[in-house]
Short mmCIF file of N, CA and C in Angstrom, two decimals:
data_model
loop_
_atom_site.label_atom_id
_atom_site.label_comp_id
_atom_site.label_asym_id
_atom_site.label_seq_id
_atom_site.Cartn_x
_atom_site.Cartn_y
_atom_site.Cartn_z
N PRO A 1 0.80 -1.22 0.00
CA PRO A 1 0.00 0.00 0.00
C PRO A 1 0.84 1.27 0.00
N MET A 2 2.15 1.17 0.00
CA MET A 2 2.99 2.37 0.03
C MET A 2 2.87 3.17 -1.26
N ILE A 3 2.64 2.53 -2.39
CA ILE A 3 2.51 3.27 -3.64
C ILE A 3 1.29 4.18 -3.57
N MET A 4 0.23 3.72 -2.94
CA MET A 4 -0.97 4.55 -2.78
C MET A 4 -0.65 5.76 -1.89
N ASP A 5 0.08 5.54 -0.83
CA ASP A 5 0.50 6.65 0.04
C ASP A 5 1.34 7.66 -0.74
N ARG A 6 2.25 7.16 -1.56
CA ARG A 6 3.11 8.06 -2.35
C ARG A 6 2.29 8.87 -3.35
N LEU A 7 1.34 8.21 -4.01
CA LEU A 7 0.49 8.92 -4.96
C LEU A 7 -0.34 10.00 -4.27
N LEU A 8 -0.91 9.65 -3.13
CA LEU A 8 -1.72 10.63 -2.39
C LEU A 8 -0.87 11.79 -1.89
N THR A 9 0.33 11.50 -1.43
CA THR A 9 1.23 12.57 -0.98
C THR A 9 1.60 13.47 -2.16
N ALA A 10 1.87 12.87 -3.31
CA ALA A 10 2.20 13.66 -4.50
C ALA A 10 1.01 14.53 -4.93
N ALA A 11 -0.20 14.08 -4.64
CA ALA A 11 -1.41 14.84 -4.97
C ALA A 11 -1.70 15.93 -3.94
N GLY A 12 -0.88 16.00 -2.90
CA GLY A 12 -1.04 17.05 -1.90
C GLY A 12 -1.78 16.63 -0.65
N CYS A 13 -2.03 15.35 -0.50
CA CYS A 13 -2.77 14.86 0.68
C CYS A 13 -1.82 14.67 1.87
N ASP A 14 -2.38 14.81 3.05
CA ASP A 14 -1.68 14.52 4.28
C ASP A 14 -2.04 13.09 4.65
N VAL A 15 -1.19 12.15 4.30
CA VAL A 15 -1.47 10.73 4.52
C VAL A 15 -1.11 10.39 5.95
N ARG A 16 -2.08 9.87 6.68
CA ARG A 16 -1.88 9.52 8.09
C ARG A 16 -1.58 8.03 8.24
N PRO A 17 -0.61 7.70 9.08
CA PRO A 17 -0.42 6.28 9.38
C PRO A 17 -1.54 5.81 10.31
N TRP A 18 -2.09 4.65 10.04
CA TRP A 18 -3.13 4.12 10.91
C TRP A 18 -3.16 2.61 10.82
N ASP A 19 -3.58 1.98 11.91
CA ASP A 19 -3.50 0.53 12.07
C ASP A 19 -4.33 -0.26 11.06
N TYR A 20 -5.45 0.29 10.61
CA TYR A 20 -6.35 -0.49 9.77
C TYR A 20 -6.23 -0.15 8.28
N LYS A 21 -5.12 0.42 7.89
CA LYS A 21 -4.94 0.84 6.50
C LYS A 21 -5.10 -0.32 5.52
N THR A 22 -4.68 -1.50 5.90
CA THR A 22 -4.76 -2.65 4.99
C THR A 22 -5.78 -3.69 5.45
N GLU A 23 -6.61 -3.33 6.40
CA GLU A 23 -7.61 -4.27 6.90
C GLU A 23 -8.82 -4.34 5.98
N CYS A 24 -9.45 -5.48 5.96
CA CYS A 24 -10.66 -5.69 5.16
C CYS A 24 -11.85 -5.00 5.83
N CYS A 25 -12.69 -4.39 5.01
CA CYS A 25 -13.88 -3.72 5.55
C CYS A 25 -15.04 -4.69 5.72
N GLY A 26 -14.88 -5.92 5.24
CA GLY A 26 -15.92 -6.93 5.40
C GLY A 26 -16.91 -7.00 4.26
N ALA A 27 -16.66 -6.30 3.18
CA ALA A 27 -17.62 -6.28 2.06
C ALA A 27 -17.85 -7.67 1.47
N SER A 28 -16.84 -8.51 1.51
CA SER A 28 -16.98 -9.85 0.92
C SER A 28 -18.00 -10.70 1.66
N VAL A 29 -18.30 -10.36 2.90
CA VAL A 29 -19.30 -11.13 3.66
C VAL A 29 -20.53 -10.27 3.95
N GLY A 30 -20.64 -9.14 3.28
CA GLY A 30 -21.71 -8.18 3.55
C GLY A 30 -23.11 -8.73 3.43
N MET A 31 -23.35 -9.57 2.46
CA MET A 31 -24.71 -10.11 2.27
C MET A 31 -24.96 -11.29 3.20
N ALA A 32 -23.99 -12.19 3.30
CA ALA A 32 -24.18 -13.40 4.10
C ALA A 32 -24.12 -13.14 5.60
N LYS A 33 -23.23 -12.26 6.02
CA LYS A 33 -23.02 -12.00 7.45
C LYS A 33 -22.89 -10.50 7.68
N PRO A 34 -24.01 -9.77 7.61
CA PRO A 34 -23.95 -8.31 7.72
C PRO A 34 -23.36 -7.82 9.05
N GLU A 35 -23.52 -8.58 10.12
CA GLU A 35 -22.98 -8.14 11.41
C GLU A 35 -21.45 -8.09 11.37
N ILE A 36 -20.84 -8.99 10.61
CA ILE A 36 -19.38 -9.00 10.49
C ILE A 36 -18.92 -7.78 9.70
N HIS A 37 -19.58 -7.51 8.56
CA HIS A 37 -19.15 -6.36 7.76
C HIS A 37 -19.37 -5.05 8.52
N ARG A 38 -20.43 -4.95 9.30
CA ARG A 38 -20.66 -3.72 10.07
C ARG A 38 -19.59 -3.54 11.14
N ARG A 39 -19.23 -4.63 11.80
CA ARG A 39 -18.20 -4.56 12.83
C ARG A 39 -16.84 -4.19 12.23
N LEU A 40 -16.48 -4.82 11.12
CA LEU A 40 -15.21 -4.51 10.47
C LEU A 40 -15.18 -3.08 9.92
N SER A 41 -16.28 -2.66 9.33
CA SER A 41 -16.36 -1.30 8.80
C SER A 41 -16.26 -0.28 9.93
N ARG A 42 -16.92 -0.56 11.06
CA ARG A 42 -16.84 0.33 12.21
C ARG A 42 -15.39 0.46 12.67
N LYS A 43 -14.67 -0.64 12.71
CA LYS A 43 -13.27 -0.59 13.14
C LYS A 43 -12.42 0.24 12.17
N VAL A 44 -12.64 0.06 10.88
CA VAL A 44 -11.88 0.83 9.88
C VAL A 44 -12.17 2.32 10.05
N LEU A 45 -13.45 2.68 10.14
CA LEU A 45 -13.82 4.09 10.27
C LEU A 45 -13.34 4.68 11.60
N GLN A 46 -13.45 3.92 12.68
CA GLN A 46 -12.99 4.38 13.99
C GLN A 46 -11.49 4.63 13.98
N GLN A 47 -10.74 3.70 13.42
CA GLN A 47 -9.29 3.86 13.36
C GLN A 47 -8.90 5.07 12.51
N ALA A 48 -9.62 5.31 11.41
CA ALA A 48 -9.34 6.47 10.57
C ALA A 48 -9.58 7.76 11.36
N MET A 49 -10.68 7.80 12.09
CA MET A 49 -10.97 8.99 12.90
C MET A 49 -9.90 9.20 13.97
N GLU A 50 -9.52 8.12 14.64
CA GLU A 50 -8.51 8.23 15.70
C GLU A 50 -7.16 8.67 15.16
N ALA A 51 -6.89 8.35 13.89
CA ALA A 51 -5.64 8.78 13.26
C ALA A 51 -5.70 10.23 12.82
N GLY A 52 -6.88 10.85 12.93
CA GLY A 52 -7.03 12.24 12.54
C GLY A 52 -7.39 12.45 11.09
N ALA A 53 -7.88 11.40 10.43
CA ALA A 53 -8.23 11.50 9.01
C ALA A 53 -9.53 12.29 8.84
N ASP A 54 -9.58 13.06 7.76
CA ASP A 54 -10.80 13.76 7.37
C ASP A 54 -11.60 12.94 6.36
N ALA A 55 -10.94 11.96 5.73
CA ALA A 55 -11.57 11.11 4.72
C ALA A 55 -10.75 9.83 4.63
N VAL A 56 -11.36 8.83 4.00
CA VAL A 56 -10.66 7.59 3.71
C VAL A 56 -10.61 7.45 2.20
N VAL A 57 -9.44 7.11 1.69
CA VAL A 57 -9.27 6.91 0.26
C VAL A 57 -9.07 5.42 0.02
N VAL A 58 -9.84 4.88 -0.93
CA VAL A 58 -9.81 3.45 -1.23
C VAL A 58 -9.52 3.23 -2.71
N ALA A 59 -9.07 2.03 -3.02
CA ALA A 59 -8.88 1.62 -4.40
C ALA A 59 -9.86 0.52 -4.78
N CYS A 60 -10.54 -0.02 -3.80
CA CYS A 60 -11.44 -1.17 -4.00
C CYS A 60 -12.90 -0.71 -4.07
N PRO A 61 -13.63 -1.10 -5.11
CA PRO A 61 -15.04 -0.69 -5.20
C PRO A 61 -15.90 -1.28 -4.08
N LEU A 62 -15.56 -2.46 -3.59
CA LEU A 62 -16.32 -3.04 -2.49
C LEU A 62 -16.08 -2.25 -1.20
N CYS A 63 -14.86 -1.81 -0.99
CA CYS A 63 -14.57 -0.97 0.18
C CYS A 63 -15.35 0.34 0.08
N HIS A 64 -15.39 0.90 -1.12
CA HIS A 64 -16.12 2.16 -1.29
C HIS A 64 -17.60 1.95 -0.97
N GLN A 65 -18.17 0.91 -1.51
CA GLN A 65 -19.59 0.63 -1.26
C GLN A 65 -19.84 0.42 0.22
N ASN A 66 -19.01 -0.39 0.83
CA ASN A 66 -19.22 -0.74 2.23
C ASN A 66 -19.02 0.45 3.16
N LEU A 67 -17.97 1.21 2.93
CA LEU A 67 -17.64 2.30 3.84
C LEU A 67 -18.46 3.57 3.56
N ASP A 68 -18.88 3.77 2.32
CA ASP A 68 -19.66 4.96 1.98
C ASP A 68 -21.16 4.66 2.04
N LEU A 69 -21.63 3.78 1.19
CA LEU A 69 -23.08 3.53 1.10
C LEU A 69 -23.66 2.91 2.37
N ARG A 70 -22.87 2.11 3.04
CA ARG A 70 -23.39 1.42 4.23
C ARG A 70 -22.98 2.09 5.54
N GLN A 71 -22.40 3.26 5.46
CA GLN A 71 -21.96 3.95 6.68
C GLN A 71 -23.15 4.25 7.60
N SER A 72 -24.29 4.59 7.02
CA SER A 72 -25.47 4.87 7.84
C SER A 72 -25.95 3.60 8.55
N GLN A 73 -25.81 2.44 7.91
CA GLN A 73 -26.17 1.18 8.57
C GLN A 73 -25.23 0.90 9.75
N VAL A 74 -23.96 1.18 9.55
CA VAL A 74 -22.98 1.00 10.63
C VAL A 74 -23.36 1.92 11.79
N ASN A 75 -23.70 3.16 11.49
CA ASN A 75 -24.10 4.10 12.54
C ASN A 75 -25.33 3.61 13.28
N ALA A 76 -26.31 3.12 12.55
CA ALA A 76 -27.57 2.69 13.16
C ALA A 76 -27.40 1.47 14.04
N THR A 77 -26.60 0.52 13.60
CA THR A 77 -26.48 -0.73 14.37
C THR A 77 -25.37 -0.71 15.41
N CYS A 78 -24.38 0.14 15.22
CA CYS A 78 -23.24 0.17 16.15
C CYS A 78 -23.29 1.35 17.11
N GLY A 79 -24.29 2.21 16.96
CA GLY A 79 -24.40 3.36 17.85
C GLY A 79 -23.33 4.41 17.62
N THR A 80 -22.85 4.49 16.39
CA THR A 80 -21.81 5.47 16.06
C THR A 80 -22.44 6.62 15.28
N ASN A 81 -21.64 7.64 15.02
CA ASN A 81 -22.11 8.79 14.26
C ASN A 81 -21.05 9.21 13.24
N PHE A 82 -20.60 8.24 12.45
CA PHE A 82 -19.60 8.54 11.44
C PHE A 82 -20.22 9.37 10.33
N HIS A 83 -19.44 10.30 9.83
CA HIS A 83 -19.81 11.07 8.63
C HIS A 83 -18.51 11.30 7.87
N MET A 84 -17.85 10.18 7.54
CA MET A 84 -16.52 10.19 6.96
C MET A 84 -16.62 10.02 5.45
N PRO A 85 -16.20 11.03 4.68
CA PRO A 85 -16.19 10.86 3.22
C PRO A 85 -15.23 9.73 2.81
N ILE A 86 -15.68 8.94 1.84
CA ILE A 86 -14.88 7.85 1.30
C ILE A 86 -14.65 8.17 -0.18
N LEU A 87 -13.40 8.25 -0.57
CA LEU A 87 -13.06 8.63 -1.94
C LEU A 87 -12.25 7.53 -2.62
N TYR A 88 -12.45 7.40 -3.91
CA TYR A 88 -11.59 6.52 -4.71
C TYR A 88 -10.25 7.22 -4.94
N LEU A 89 -9.21 6.46 -4.98
CA LEU A 89 -7.89 6.99 -5.29
C LEU A 89 -7.93 7.77 -6.60
N THR A 90 -8.60 7.23 -7.59
CA THR A 90 -8.65 7.90 -8.89
C THR A 90 -9.39 9.23 -8.81
N GLN A 91 -10.36 9.35 -7.93
CA GLN A 91 -11.06 10.63 -7.76
C GLN A 91 -10.13 11.67 -7.16
N VAL A 92 -9.36 11.28 -6.16
CA VAL A 92 -8.43 12.21 -5.52
C VAL A 92 -7.38 12.67 -6.52
N LEU A 93 -6.84 11.73 -7.29
CA LEU A 93 -5.83 12.10 -8.28
C LEU A 93 -6.42 12.99 -9.37
N GLY A 94 -7.62 12.66 -9.81
CA GLY A 94 -8.30 13.48 -10.81
C GLY A 94 -8.55 14.89 -10.30
N TYR A 95 -8.97 15.00 -9.07
CA TYR A 95 -9.23 16.32 -8.47
C TYR A 95 -7.94 17.13 -8.38
N ALA A 96 -6.86 16.46 -7.97
CA ALA A 96 -5.57 17.13 -7.87
C ALA A 96 -5.08 17.60 -9.24
N LEU A 97 -5.50 16.90 -10.28
CA LEU A 97 -5.09 17.26 -11.64
C LEU A 97 -6.06 18.23 -12.31
N GLY A 98 -7.06 18.69 -11.56
CA GLY A 98 -7.93 19.74 -12.07
C GLY A 98 -9.27 19.28 -12.62
N ARG A 99 -9.62 18.04 -12.46
CA ARG A 99 -10.94 17.58 -12.91
C ARG A 99 -12.01 18.17 -12.00
N SER A 100 -13.19 18.38 -12.55
CA SER A 100 -14.27 19.01 -11.78
C SER A 100 -14.96 18.00 -10.88
N GLU A 101 -15.65 18.54 -9.88
CA GLU A 101 -16.44 17.69 -8.98
C GLU A 101 -17.48 16.90 -9.76
N GLU A 102 -18.07 17.52 -10.77
CA GLU A 102 -19.10 16.85 -11.57
C GLU A 102 -18.49 15.69 -12.36
N GLU A 103 -17.33 15.93 -12.97
CA GLU A 103 -16.67 14.87 -13.75
C GLU A 103 -16.32 13.68 -12.87
N LEU A 104 -15.97 13.96 -11.64
CA LEU A 104 -15.54 12.90 -10.73
C LEU A 104 -16.69 12.28 -9.95
N LEU A 105 -17.91 12.74 -10.22
CA LEU A 105 -19.14 12.16 -9.66
C LEU A 105 -19.21 12.20 -8.14
N PHE A 106 -18.67 13.25 -7.54
CA PHE A 106 -18.72 13.35 -6.09
C PHE A 106 -20.16 13.44 -5.58
N HIS A 107 -21.05 13.94 -6.39
CA HIS A 107 -22.46 14.07 -5.99
C HIS A 107 -23.14 12.71 -5.83
N LYS A 108 -22.51 11.65 -6.29
CA LYS A 108 -23.08 10.29 -6.18
C LYS A 108 -22.76 9.63 -4.83
N HIS A 109 -21.89 10.22 -4.05
CA HIS A 109 -21.50 9.61 -2.77
C HIS A 109 -22.63 9.72 -1.75
N ALA A 110 -22.72 8.72 -0.89
CA ALA A 110 -23.69 8.78 0.21
C ALA A 110 -23.24 9.82 1.24
N VAL A 111 -21.96 9.85 1.55
CA VAL A 111 -21.40 10.88 2.42
C VAL A 111 -20.71 11.87 1.49
N ASP A 112 -21.30 13.04 1.35
CA ASP A 112 -20.86 14.04 0.38
C ASP A 112 -19.46 14.54 0.71
N PRO A 113 -18.47 14.30 -0.16
CA PRO A 113 -17.11 14.78 0.11
C PRO A 113 -16.87 16.22 -0.31
N ARG A 114 -17.82 16.84 -1.02
CA ARG A 114 -17.58 18.17 -1.58
C ARG A 114 -17.31 19.25 -0.53
N PRO A 115 -18.01 19.29 0.59
CA PRO A 115 -17.66 20.31 1.60
C PRO A 115 -16.21 20.18 2.08
N LEU A 116 -15.77 18.96 2.29
CA LEU A 116 -14.39 18.73 2.71
C LEU A 116 -13.42 19.19 1.62
N LEU A 117 -13.69 18.83 0.38
CA LEU A 117 -12.81 19.20 -0.72
C LEU A 117 -12.74 20.71 -0.90
N ARG A 118 -13.86 21.37 -0.75
CA ARG A 118 -13.87 22.84 -0.86
C ARG A 118 -13.06 23.48 0.26
N LYS A 119 -13.16 22.91 1.46
CA LYS A 119 -12.37 23.42 2.58
C LYS A 119 -10.89 23.21 2.33
N VAL A 120 -10.54 22.04 1.81
CA VAL A 120 -9.14 21.74 1.52
C VAL A 120 -8.60 22.73 0.48
N VAL A 121 -9.39 23.01 -0.54
CA VAL A 121 -8.95 23.95 -1.57
C VAL A 121 -8.80 25.35 -0.97
N ALA A 122 -9.77 25.77 -0.17
CA ALA A 122 -9.69 27.10 0.46
C ALA A 122 -8.46 27.19 1.37
N ASP A 123 -8.19 26.14 2.13
CA ASP A 123 -7.00 26.13 2.99
C ASP A 123 -5.72 26.20 2.16
N ALA A 124 -5.70 25.50 1.02
CA ALA A 124 -4.52 25.52 0.15
C ALA A 124 -4.31 26.90 -0.44
N VAL A 125 -5.39 27.56 -0.83
CA VAL A 125 -5.29 28.92 -1.38
C VAL A 125 -4.74 29.86 -0.31
N GLU A 126 -5.25 29.73 0.90
CA GLU A 126 -4.78 30.57 2.01
C GLU A 126 -3.30 30.30 2.31
N LEU A 127 -2.92 29.04 2.29
CA LEU A 127 -1.53 28.67 2.53
C LEU A 127 -0.62 29.26 1.46
N ARG A 128 -1.05 29.17 0.20
CA ARG A 128 -0.27 29.76 -0.89
C ARG A 128 -0.12 31.26 -0.72
N ALA A 129 -1.19 31.93 -0.34
CA ALA A 129 -1.14 33.38 -0.14
C ALA A 129 -0.17 33.72 1.00
N ASP A 130 -0.22 32.94 2.09
CA ASP A 130 0.72 33.15 3.20
C ASP A 130 2.16 32.94 2.75
N GLU A 131 2.40 31.90 1.97
CA GLU A 131 3.75 31.63 1.47
C GLU A 131 4.23 32.76 0.57
N ALA A 132 3.35 33.27 -0.29
CA ALA A 132 3.71 34.37 -1.18
C ALA A 132 4.02 35.63 -0.37
N ARG A 133 3.22 35.89 0.67
CA ARG A 133 3.44 37.05 1.52
C ARG A 133 4.79 36.93 2.25
N ARG A 134 5.07 35.75 2.80
CA ARG A 134 6.35 35.55 3.49
C ARG A 134 7.53 35.69 2.52
N ALA A 135 7.38 35.18 1.31
CA ALA A 135 8.45 35.30 0.32
C ALA A 135 8.68 36.77 -0.04
N ALA A 136 7.60 37.53 -0.19
CA ALA A 136 7.73 38.96 -0.51
C ALA A 136 8.40 39.70 0.65
N GLU A 137 8.04 39.35 1.89
CA GLU A 137 8.66 39.98 3.05
C GLU A 137 10.15 39.66 3.12
N MET A 138 10.50 38.42 2.84
CA MET A 138 11.92 38.03 2.85
C MET A 138 12.68 38.77 1.76
N GLU A 139 12.07 38.90 0.59
CA GLU A 139 12.70 39.62 -0.51
C GLU A 139 12.90 41.09 -0.14
N GLU A 140 11.91 41.68 0.50
CA GLU A 140 12.01 43.09 0.92
C GLU A 140 13.12 43.25 1.97
N ARG A 141 13.21 42.34 2.93
CA ARG A 141 14.28 42.40 3.93
C ARG A 141 15.65 42.26 3.27
N GLU A 142 15.75 41.38 2.28
CA GLU A 142 17.01 41.19 1.57
C GLU A 142 17.39 42.46 0.81
N ARG A 143 16.41 43.10 0.17
CA ARG A 143 16.68 44.37 -0.53
C ARG A 143 17.14 45.44 0.46
N ALA A 144 16.49 45.50 1.62
CA ALA A 144 16.87 46.48 2.65
C ALA A 144 18.28 46.21 3.15
N ARG A 145 18.63 44.94 3.37
CA ARG A 145 19.99 44.59 3.80
C ARG A 145 21.01 45.00 2.75
N GLU A 146 20.69 44.71 1.50
CA GLU A 146 21.61 45.06 0.41
C GLU A 146 21.77 46.58 0.31
N ALA A 147 20.68 47.33 0.44
CA ALA A 147 20.74 48.79 0.39
C ALA A 147 21.57 49.32 1.56
N ALA A 148 21.41 48.76 2.74
CA ALA A 148 22.18 49.18 3.92
C ALA A 148 23.66 48.85 3.72
N LYS A 149 23.94 47.70 3.13
CA LYS A 149 25.32 47.30 2.87
C LYS A 149 25.97 48.27 1.89
N GLN A 150 25.25 48.64 0.84
CA GLN A 150 25.78 49.59 -0.15
C GLN A 150 25.97 50.98 0.49
N ALA A 151 25.06 51.39 1.34
CA ALA A 151 25.18 52.68 2.01
C ALA A 151 26.41 52.70 2.92
N ARG A 152 26.65 51.59 3.64
CA ARG A 152 27.85 51.50 4.49
C ARG A 152 29.12 51.57 3.65
N ALA A 153 29.12 50.85 2.54
CA ALA A 153 30.30 50.85 1.67
C ALA A 153 30.54 52.26 1.12
N LYS A 154 29.50 52.95 0.74
CA LYS A 154 29.63 54.31 0.21
C LYS A 154 30.14 55.26 1.30
N ARG A 155 29.61 55.10 2.52
CA ARG A 155 30.02 55.95 3.64
C ARG A 155 31.50 55.70 3.96
N ARG A 156 31.91 54.44 3.96
CA ARG A 156 33.32 54.12 4.22
C ARG A 156 34.21 54.73 3.14
N ALA A 157 33.76 54.64 1.90
CA ALA A 157 34.55 55.19 0.80
C ALA A 157 34.65 56.70 0.94
N THR A 158 33.55 57.34 1.35
CA THR A 158 33.54 58.80 1.54
C THR A 158 34.46 59.14 2.70
N GLU A 159 34.37 58.41 3.81
CA GLU A 159 35.22 58.67 4.97
C GLU A 159 36.69 58.42 4.64
N ALA A 160 36.96 57.41 3.87
CA ALA A 160 38.35 57.12 3.50
C ALA A 160 38.89 58.23 2.61
N GLY A 161 38.04 58.75 1.72
CA GLY A 161 38.45 59.85 0.85
C GLY A 161 38.68 61.12 1.63
N ALA A 162 37.91 61.37 2.65
CA ALA A 162 38.03 62.58 3.48
C ALA A 162 39.26 62.47 4.38
N ALA A 163 39.65 61.27 4.77
CA ALA A 163 40.77 61.09 5.67
C ALA A 163 42.11 61.19 4.95
N GLU A 164 42.12 61.10 3.63
CA GLU A 164 43.38 61.19 2.89
C GLU A 164 43.86 62.63 2.92
N PRO A 165 45.15 62.86 3.21
CA PRO A 165 45.68 64.23 3.20
C PRO A 165 45.73 64.78 1.79
N GLU A 166 45.45 66.06 1.71
CA GLU A 166 45.48 66.70 0.39
C GLU A 166 46.92 66.94 0.00
N SER A 167 47.24 66.79 -1.24
CA SER A 167 48.61 66.99 -1.69
C SER A 167 48.82 68.37 -2.22
#
């Protein structure tokens, strides 16, 4: 699963280490033994929350179905209140590459990821503005240092010229 972490990091995501990253969500037994899939899904979602995740990214369509579409069933039967967006890896990569929310079908999710994505974009814009402001401030300080250095050099040259005896 490290390649998925690397792809998500390259897309600008903050990938959190968590114990259930490679655990099964129970989708394979979802029809025959729903109590098992609900318990396993609850553990996956709980571990993601405890790791500080805002969303879970999956590559498996069964995981997506189980963790997104059945999240309300997990809440109802397990007494939880998860509202964790579940995204496909390809959706995250597409979004990072500039694809629209409509193209990526975010509106089809049971737990709507769009508010989270909009917040992430707004935070990124704010971060970029802060970085640009800090860079401009550093550039201005460097110009001021250079101007002060030139003024000192000019003053020394003037003082050295004044100290020379006239012939």
